[in-house]
PDB file of C-alpha atoms in Angstrom:
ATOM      1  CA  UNK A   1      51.409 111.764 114.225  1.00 44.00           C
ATOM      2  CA  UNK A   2      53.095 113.237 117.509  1.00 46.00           C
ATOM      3  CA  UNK A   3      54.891 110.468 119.744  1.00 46.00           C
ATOM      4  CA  UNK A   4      56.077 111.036 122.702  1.00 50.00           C
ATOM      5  CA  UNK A   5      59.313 109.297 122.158  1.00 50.00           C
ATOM      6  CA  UNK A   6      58.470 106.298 124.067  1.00 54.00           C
ATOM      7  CA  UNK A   7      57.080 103.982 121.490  1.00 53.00           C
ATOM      8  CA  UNK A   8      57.246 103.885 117.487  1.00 51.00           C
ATOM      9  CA  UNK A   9      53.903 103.058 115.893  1.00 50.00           C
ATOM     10  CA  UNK A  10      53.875  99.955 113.195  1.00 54.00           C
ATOM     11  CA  UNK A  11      52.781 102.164 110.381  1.00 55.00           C
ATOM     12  CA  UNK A  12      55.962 104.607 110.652  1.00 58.00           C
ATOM     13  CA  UNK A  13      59.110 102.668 109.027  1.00 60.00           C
ATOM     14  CA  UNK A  14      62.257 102.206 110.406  1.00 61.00           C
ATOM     15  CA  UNK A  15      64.450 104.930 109.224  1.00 63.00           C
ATOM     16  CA  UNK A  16      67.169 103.165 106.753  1.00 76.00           C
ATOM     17  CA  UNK A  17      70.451 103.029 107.837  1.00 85.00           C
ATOM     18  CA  UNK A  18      73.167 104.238 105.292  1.00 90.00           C
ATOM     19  CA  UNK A  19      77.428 104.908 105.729  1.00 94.00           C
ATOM     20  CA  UNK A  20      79.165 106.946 103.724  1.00 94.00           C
ATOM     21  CA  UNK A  21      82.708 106.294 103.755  1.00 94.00           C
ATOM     22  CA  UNK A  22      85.307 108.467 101.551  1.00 95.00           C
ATOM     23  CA  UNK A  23      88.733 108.486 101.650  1.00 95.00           C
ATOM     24  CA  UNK A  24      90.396 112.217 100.970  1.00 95.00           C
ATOM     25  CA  UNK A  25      94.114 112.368  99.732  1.00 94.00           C
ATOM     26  CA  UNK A  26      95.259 115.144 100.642  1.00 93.00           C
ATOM     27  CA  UNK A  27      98.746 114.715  99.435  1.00 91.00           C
ATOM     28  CA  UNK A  28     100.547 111.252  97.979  1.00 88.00           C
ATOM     29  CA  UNK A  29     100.848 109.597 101.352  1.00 91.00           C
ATOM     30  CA  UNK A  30      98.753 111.782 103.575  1.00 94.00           C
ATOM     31  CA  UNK A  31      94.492 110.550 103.493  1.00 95.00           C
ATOM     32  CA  UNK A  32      91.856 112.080 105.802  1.00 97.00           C
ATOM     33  CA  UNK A  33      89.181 108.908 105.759  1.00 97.00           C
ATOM     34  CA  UNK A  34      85.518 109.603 106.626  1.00 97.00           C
ATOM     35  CA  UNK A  35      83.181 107.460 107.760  1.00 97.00           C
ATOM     36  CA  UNK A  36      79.258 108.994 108.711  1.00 96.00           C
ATOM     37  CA  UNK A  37      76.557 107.107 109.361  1.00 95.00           C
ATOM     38  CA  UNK A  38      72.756 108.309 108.744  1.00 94.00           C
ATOM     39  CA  UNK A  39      69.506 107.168 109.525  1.00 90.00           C
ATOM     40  CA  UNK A  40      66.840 108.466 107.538  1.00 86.00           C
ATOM     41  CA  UNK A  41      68.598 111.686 107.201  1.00 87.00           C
ATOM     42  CA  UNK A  42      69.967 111.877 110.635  1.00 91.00           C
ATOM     43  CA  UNK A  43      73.873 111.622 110.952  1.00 92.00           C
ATOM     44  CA  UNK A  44      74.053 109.344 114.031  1.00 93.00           C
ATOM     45  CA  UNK A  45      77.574 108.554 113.394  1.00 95.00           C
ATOM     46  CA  UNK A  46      80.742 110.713 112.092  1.00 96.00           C
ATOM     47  CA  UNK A  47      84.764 109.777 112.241  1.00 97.00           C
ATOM     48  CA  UNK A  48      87.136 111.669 110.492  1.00 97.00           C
ATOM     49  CA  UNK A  49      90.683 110.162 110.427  1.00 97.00           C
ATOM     50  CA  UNK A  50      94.016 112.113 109.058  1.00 97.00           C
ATOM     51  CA  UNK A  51      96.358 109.261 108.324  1.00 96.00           C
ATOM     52  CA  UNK A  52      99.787 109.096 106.874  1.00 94.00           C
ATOM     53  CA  UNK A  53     101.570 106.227 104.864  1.00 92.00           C
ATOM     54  CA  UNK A  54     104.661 104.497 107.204  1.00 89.00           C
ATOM     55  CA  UNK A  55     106.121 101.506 105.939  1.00 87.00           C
ATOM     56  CA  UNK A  56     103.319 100.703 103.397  1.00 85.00           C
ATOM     57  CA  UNK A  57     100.834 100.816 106.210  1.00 91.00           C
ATOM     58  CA  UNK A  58      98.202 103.674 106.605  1.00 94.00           C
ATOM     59  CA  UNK A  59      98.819 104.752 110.478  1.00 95.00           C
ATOM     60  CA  UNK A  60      96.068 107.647 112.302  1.00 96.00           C
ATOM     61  CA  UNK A  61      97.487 110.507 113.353  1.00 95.00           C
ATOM     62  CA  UNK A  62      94.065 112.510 114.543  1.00 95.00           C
ATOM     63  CA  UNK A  63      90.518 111.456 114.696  1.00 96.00           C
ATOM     64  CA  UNK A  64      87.752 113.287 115.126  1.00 95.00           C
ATOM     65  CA  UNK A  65      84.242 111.372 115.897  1.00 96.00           C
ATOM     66  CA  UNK A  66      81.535 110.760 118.328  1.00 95.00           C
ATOM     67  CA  UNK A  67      81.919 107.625 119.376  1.00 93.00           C
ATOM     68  CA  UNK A  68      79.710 106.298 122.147  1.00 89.00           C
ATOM     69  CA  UNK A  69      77.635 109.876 121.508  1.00 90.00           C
ATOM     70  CA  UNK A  70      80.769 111.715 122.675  1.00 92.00           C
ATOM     71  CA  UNK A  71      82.069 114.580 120.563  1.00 94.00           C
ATOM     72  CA  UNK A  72      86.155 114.307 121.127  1.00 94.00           C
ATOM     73  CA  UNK A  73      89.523 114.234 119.373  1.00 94.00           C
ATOM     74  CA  UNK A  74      91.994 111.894 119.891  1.00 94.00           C
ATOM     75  CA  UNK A  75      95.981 112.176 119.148  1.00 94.00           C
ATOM     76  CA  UNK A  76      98.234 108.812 118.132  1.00 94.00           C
ATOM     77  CA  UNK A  77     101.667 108.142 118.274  1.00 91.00           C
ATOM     78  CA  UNK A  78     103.949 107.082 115.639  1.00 88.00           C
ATOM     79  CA  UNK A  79     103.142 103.415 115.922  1.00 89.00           C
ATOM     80  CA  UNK A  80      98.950 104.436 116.200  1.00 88.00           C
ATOM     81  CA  UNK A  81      98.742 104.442 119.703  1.00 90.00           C
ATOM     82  CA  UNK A  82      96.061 106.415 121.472  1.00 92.00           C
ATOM     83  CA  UNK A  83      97.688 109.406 123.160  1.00 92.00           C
ATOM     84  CA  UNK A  84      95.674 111.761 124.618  1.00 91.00           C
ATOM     85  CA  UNK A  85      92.040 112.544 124.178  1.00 92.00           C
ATOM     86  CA  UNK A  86      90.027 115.607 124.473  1.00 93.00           C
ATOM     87  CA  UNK A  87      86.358 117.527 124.002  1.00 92.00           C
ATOM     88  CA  UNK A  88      85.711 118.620 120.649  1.00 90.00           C
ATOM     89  CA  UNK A  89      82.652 120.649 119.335  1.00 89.00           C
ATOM     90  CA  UNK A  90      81.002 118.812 116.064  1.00 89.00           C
ATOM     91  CA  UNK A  91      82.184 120.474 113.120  1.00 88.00           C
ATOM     92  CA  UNK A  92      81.374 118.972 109.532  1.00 92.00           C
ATOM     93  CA  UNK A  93      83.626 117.203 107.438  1.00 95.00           C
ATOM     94  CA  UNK A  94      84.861 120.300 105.115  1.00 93.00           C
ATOM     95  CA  UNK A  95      85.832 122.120 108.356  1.00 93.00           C
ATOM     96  CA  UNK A  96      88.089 118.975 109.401  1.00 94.00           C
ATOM     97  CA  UNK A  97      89.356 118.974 105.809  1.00 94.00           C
ATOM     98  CA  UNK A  98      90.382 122.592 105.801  1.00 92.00           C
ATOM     99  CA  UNK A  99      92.094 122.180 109.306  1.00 92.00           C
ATOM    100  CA  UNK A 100      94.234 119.223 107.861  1.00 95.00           C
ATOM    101  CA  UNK A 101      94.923 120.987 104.692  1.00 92.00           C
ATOM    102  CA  UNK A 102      96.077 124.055 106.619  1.00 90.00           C
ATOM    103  CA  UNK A 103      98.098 123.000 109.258  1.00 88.00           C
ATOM    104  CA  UNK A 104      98.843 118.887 108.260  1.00 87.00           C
ATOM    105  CA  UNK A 105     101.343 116.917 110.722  1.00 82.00           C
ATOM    106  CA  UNK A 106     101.261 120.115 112.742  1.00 83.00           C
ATOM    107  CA  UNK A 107      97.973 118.935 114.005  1.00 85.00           C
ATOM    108  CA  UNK A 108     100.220 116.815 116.460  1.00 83.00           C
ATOM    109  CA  UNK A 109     101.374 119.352 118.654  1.00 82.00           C
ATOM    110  CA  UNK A 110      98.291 121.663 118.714  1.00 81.00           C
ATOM    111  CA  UNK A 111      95.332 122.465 120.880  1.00 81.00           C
ATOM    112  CA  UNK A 112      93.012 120.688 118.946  1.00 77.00           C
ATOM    113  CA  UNK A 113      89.751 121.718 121.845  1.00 74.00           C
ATOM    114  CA  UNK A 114      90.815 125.754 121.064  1.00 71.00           C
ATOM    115  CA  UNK A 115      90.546 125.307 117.225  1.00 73.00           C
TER     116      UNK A 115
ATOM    117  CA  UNK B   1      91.259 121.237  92.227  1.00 82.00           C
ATOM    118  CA  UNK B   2      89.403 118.176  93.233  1.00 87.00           C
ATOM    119  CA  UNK B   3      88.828 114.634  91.622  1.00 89.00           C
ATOM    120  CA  UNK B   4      85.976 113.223  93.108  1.00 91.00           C
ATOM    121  CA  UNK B   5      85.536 109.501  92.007  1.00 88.00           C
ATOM    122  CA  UNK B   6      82.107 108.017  93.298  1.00 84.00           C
ATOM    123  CA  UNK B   7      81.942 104.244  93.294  1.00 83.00           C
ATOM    124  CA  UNK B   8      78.111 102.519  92.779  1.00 78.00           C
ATOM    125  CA  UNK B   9      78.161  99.518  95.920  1.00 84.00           C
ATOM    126  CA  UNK B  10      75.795  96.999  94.445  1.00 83.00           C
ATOM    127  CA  UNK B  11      74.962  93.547  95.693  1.00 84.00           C
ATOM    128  CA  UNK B  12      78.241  91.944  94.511  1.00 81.00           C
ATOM    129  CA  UNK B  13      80.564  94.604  96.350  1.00 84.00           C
ATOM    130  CA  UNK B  14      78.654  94.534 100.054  1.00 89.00           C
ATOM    131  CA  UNK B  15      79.172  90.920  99.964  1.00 88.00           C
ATOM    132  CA  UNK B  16      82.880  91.631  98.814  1.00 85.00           C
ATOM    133  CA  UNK B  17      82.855  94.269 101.833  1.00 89.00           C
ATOM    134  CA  UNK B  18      81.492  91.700 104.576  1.00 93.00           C
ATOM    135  CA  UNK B  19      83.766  88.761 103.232  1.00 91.00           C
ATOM    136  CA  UNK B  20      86.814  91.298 103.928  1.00 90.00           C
ATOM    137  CA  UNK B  21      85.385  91.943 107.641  1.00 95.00           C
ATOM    138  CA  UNK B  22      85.191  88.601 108.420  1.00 96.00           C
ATOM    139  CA  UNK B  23      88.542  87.870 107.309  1.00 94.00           C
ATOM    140  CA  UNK B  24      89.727  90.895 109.331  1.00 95.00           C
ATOM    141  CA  UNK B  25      87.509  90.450 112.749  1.00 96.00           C
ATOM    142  CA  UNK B  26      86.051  86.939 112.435  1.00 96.00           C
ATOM    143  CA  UNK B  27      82.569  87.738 113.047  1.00 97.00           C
ATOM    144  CA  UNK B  28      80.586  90.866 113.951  1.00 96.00           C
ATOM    145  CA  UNK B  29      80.468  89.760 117.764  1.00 97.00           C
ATOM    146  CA  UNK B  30      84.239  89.131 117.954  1.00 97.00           C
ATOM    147  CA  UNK B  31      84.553  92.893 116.860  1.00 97.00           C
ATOM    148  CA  UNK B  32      81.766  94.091 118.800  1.00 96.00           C
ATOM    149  CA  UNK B  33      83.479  92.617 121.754  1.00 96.00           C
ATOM    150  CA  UNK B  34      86.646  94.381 121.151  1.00 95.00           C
ATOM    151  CA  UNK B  35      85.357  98.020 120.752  1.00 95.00           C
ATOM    152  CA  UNK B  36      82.990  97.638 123.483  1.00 94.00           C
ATOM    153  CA  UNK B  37      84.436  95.413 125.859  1.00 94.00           C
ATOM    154  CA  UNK B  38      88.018  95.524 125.369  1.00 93.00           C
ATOM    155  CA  UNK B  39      88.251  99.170 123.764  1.00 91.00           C
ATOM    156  CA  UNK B  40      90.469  98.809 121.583  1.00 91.00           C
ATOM    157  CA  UNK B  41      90.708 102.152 120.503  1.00 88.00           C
ATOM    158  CA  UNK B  42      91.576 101.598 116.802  1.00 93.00           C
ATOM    159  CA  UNK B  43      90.204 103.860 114.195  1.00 95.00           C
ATOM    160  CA  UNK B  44      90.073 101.424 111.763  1.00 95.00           C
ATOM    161  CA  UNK B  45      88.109  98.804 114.000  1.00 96.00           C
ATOM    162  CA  UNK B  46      85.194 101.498 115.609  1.00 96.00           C
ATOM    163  CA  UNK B  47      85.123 102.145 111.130  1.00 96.00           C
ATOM    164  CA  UNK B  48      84.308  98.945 110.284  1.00 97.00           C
ATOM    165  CA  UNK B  49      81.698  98.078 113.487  1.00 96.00           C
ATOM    166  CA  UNK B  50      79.788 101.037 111.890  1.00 95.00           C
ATOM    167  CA  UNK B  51      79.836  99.579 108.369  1.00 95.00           C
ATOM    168  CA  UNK B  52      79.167  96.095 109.595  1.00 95.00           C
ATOM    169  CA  UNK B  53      76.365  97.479 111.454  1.00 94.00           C
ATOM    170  CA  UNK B  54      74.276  99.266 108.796  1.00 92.00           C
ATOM    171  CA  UNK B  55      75.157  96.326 106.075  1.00 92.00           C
ATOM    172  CA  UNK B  56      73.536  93.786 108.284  1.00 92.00           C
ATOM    173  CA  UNK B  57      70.057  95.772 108.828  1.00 87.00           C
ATOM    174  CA  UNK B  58      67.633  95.392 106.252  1.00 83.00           C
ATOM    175  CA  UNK B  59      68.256  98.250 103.758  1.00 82.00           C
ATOM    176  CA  UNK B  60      71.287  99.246 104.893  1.00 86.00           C
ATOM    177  CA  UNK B  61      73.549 100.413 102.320  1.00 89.00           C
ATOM    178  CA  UNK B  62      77.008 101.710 101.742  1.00 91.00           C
ATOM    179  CA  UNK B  63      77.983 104.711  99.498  1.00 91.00           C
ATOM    180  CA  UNK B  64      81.984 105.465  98.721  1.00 90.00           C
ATOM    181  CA  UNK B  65      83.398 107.910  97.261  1.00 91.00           C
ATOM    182  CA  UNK B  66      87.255 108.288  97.126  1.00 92.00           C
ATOM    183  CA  UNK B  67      88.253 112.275  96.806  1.00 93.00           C
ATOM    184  CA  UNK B  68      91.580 113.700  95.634  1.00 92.00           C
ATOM    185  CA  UNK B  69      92.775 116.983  96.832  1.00 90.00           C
ATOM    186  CA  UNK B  70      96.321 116.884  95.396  1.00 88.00           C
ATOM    187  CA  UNK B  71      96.609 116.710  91.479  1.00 86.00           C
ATOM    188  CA  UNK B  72      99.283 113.955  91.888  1.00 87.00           C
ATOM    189  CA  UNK B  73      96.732 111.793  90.950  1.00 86.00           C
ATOM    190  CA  UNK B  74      97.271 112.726  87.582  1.00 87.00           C
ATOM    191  CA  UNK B  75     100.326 111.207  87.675  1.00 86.00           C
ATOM    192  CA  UNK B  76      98.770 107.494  88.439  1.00 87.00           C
ATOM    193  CA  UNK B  77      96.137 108.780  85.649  1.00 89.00           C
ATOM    194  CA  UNK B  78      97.785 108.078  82.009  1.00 92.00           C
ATOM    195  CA  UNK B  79      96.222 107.523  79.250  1.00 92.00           C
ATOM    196  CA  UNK B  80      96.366 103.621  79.061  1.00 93.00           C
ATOM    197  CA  UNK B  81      95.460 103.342  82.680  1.00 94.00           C
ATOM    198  CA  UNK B  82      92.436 105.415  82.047  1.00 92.00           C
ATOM    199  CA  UNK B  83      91.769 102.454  79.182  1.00 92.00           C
ATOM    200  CA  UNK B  84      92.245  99.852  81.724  1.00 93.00           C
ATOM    201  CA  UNK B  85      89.568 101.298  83.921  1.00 92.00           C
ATOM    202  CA  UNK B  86      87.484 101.850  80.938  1.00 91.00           C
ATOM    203  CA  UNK B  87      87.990  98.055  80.176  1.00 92.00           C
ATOM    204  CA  UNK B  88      87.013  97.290  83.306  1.00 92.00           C
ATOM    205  CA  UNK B  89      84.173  99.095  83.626  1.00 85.00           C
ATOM    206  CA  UNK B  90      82.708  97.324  80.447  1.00 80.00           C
ATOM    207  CA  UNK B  91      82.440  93.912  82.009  1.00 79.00           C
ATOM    208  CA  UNK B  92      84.154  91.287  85.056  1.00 82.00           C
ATOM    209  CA  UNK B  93      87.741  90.329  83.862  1.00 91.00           C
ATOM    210  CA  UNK B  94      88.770  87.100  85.512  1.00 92.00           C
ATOM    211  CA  UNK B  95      92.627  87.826  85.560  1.00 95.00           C
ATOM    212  CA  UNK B  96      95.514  90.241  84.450  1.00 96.00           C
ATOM    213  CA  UNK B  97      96.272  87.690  81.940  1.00 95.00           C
ATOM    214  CA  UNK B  98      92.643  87.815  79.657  1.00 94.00           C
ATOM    215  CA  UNK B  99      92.287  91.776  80.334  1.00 94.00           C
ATOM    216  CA  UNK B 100      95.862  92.039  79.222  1.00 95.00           C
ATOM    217  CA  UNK B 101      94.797  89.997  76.013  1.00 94.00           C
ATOM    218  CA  UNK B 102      91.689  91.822  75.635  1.00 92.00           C
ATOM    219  CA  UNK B 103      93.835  94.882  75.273  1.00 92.00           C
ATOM    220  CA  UNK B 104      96.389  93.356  73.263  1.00 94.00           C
ATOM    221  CA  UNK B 105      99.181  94.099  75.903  1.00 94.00           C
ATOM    222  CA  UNK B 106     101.753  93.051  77.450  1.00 95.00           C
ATOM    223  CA  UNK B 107     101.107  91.119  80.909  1.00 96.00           C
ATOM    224  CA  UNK B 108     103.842  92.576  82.871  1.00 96.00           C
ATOM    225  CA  UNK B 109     102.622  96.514  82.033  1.00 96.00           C
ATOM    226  CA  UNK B 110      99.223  95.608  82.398  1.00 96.00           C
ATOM    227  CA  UNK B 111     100.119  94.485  86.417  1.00 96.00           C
ATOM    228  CA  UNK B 112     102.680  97.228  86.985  1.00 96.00           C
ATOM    229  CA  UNK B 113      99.739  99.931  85.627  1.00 96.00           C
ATOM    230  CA  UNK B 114      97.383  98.200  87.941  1.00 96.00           C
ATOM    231  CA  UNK B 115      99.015  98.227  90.991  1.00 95.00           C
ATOM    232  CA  UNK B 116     100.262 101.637  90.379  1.00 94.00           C
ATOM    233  CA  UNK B 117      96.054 101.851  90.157  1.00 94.00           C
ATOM    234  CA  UNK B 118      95.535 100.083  93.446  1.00 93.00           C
ATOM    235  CA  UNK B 119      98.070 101.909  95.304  1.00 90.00           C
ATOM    236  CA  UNK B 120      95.583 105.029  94.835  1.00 90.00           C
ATOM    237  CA  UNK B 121      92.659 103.252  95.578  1.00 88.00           C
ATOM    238  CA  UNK B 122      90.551 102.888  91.910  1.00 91.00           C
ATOM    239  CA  UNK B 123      91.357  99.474  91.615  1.00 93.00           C
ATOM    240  CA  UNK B 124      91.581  96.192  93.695  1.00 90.00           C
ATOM    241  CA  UNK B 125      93.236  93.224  92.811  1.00 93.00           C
ATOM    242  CA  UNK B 126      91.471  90.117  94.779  1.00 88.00           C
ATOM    243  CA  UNK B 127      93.260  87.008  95.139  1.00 86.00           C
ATOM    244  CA  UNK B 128      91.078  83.677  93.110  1.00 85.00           C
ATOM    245  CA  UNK B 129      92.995  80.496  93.787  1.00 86.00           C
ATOM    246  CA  UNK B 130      96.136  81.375  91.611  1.00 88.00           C
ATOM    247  CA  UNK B 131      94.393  84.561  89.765  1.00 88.00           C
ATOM    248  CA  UNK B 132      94.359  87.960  90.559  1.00 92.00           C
ATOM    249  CA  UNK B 133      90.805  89.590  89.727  1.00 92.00           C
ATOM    250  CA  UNK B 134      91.550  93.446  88.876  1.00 95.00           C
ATOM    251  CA  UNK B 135      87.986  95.324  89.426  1.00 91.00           C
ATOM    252  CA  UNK B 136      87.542  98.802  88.832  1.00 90.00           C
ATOM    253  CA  UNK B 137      86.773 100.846  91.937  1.00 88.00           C
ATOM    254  CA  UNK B 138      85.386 103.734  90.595  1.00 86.00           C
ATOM    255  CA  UNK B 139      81.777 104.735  88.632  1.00 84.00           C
ATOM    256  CA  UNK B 140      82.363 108.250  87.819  1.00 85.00           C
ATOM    257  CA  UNK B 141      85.297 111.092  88.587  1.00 85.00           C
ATOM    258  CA  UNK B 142      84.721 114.222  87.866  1.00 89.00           C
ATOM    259  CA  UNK B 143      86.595 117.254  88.084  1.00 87.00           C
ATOM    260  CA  UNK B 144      85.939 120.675  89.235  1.00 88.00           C
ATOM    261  CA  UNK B 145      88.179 123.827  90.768  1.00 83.00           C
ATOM    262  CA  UNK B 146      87.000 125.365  94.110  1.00 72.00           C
ATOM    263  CA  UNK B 147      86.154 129.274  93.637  1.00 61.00           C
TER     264      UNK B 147
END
């Protein structure tokens, strides 16, 4: 049955809401921690977090996600900070892995939009 | 190479999960009113409003899966660690002290191997009035080698 967006009919369930969160090591003290959120099998929700260990705490470095339906990236300082925030075109998680992987604390002093 | 350890969330661990995110934001609308209204900005915070979220729907559920792309975790994986998990896996241990007994070891290599555990993530050790619970945080690993 065709809706026109407006209205959900009783007989159609709501879609079930599931997270998947992983956490990626990447090296002893360096994690890239995913978080995506699906209804039905619609990713609604995706954050992607490279984090390194400081003083036994696990501090963000870059995050990629859509929060508030907004594809961006967004740069912290040493103490986790929000620096600076830019656009960012959805990529899935194994393309943010391989970006961490390959170029690490780098990252920090990219152009994250251009890659 | 890649470990990939999945964990199975059952009943017991999403109430273990929304007992932690009370004791880190209080309740859902105190966090709700700090990434929305206050934007906060923290990664960790916008995180848990989406887990809190989908665990309070009806059928919401949470998967985890912890992934290693370094083979240092072989390091925190010897032998007698790998028989702690296995231990754990069998059945709840209260405390270090009974699944030290179980295993006929010694208390103090029992904790040191299960923090050295904890510090990658496979197990937690949850504070019980004067007890430490140790519970195994993973289901399955597996191994493979990218081509």
């Amino acid at each position: 049955m065709e809706t026109d967006g407006l209205f959900r009919p009783r007989s159609i369930p709501r879609p079930v809401h599931r997270v998947v969160r992983q956490r990626i090591w990447v090296r002893r003290d360096e994690v890239l921690d995913a978080v995506e959120s699906y209804e039905g099998a619609r990713r609604t929700f995706y954050s992607y977090t490279y984090k390194g260990q400081r003083g036994g705490a696990w501090v963000p470095s870059v995050r990629w996600d859509n929060w508030e339906g907004q594809d961006h990236v967004d740069r912290y300082d040493e103490t986790g900070g929000l620096k600076d925030r830019t656009p960012w075109r959805d990529r899935p998680l194994p393309d943010v892995l391989k970006l961490v992987k390959m170029f690490r604390r780098n990252l920090l002093t990219m152009d994250l939009a251009g890659l | 190479m890649r470990v990939e350890i999945a964990r199975d969330v059952g009943a017991a661990d999403v109430g273990r999960e929304v007992e932690g995110l009370k004791a880190r934001h209080k309740s859902f609308e105190a966090l709700r009113q700090r990434v929305f209204v206050e934007r906060c900005n923290e990664p960790d915070a916008e995180d848990d409003y989406v887990v809190w979220r989908a665990l309070r729907e009806e059928g919401g559920a949470l998967e985890e899966r912890t992934v290693f792309e370094t083979p240092d975790v072989f390091r925190a994986l010897t032998p007698r660690r790998v028989d702690l998990l296995e231990a754990l896996r069998g059945g709840e241990v209260p405390s270090i002290k009974e699944l030290a007994a179980k295993l006929r070891r010694d208390y103090k290599n029992t904790y040191d191997d299960l923090t050295a555990l904890q510090s990658w993530g496979l197990v937690d050790l949850r504070r019980e009035g004067k007890n430490q619970r140790p519970i195994a945080l993973v289901t399955s690993l597996h191994v493979s080698w990218e081509k």
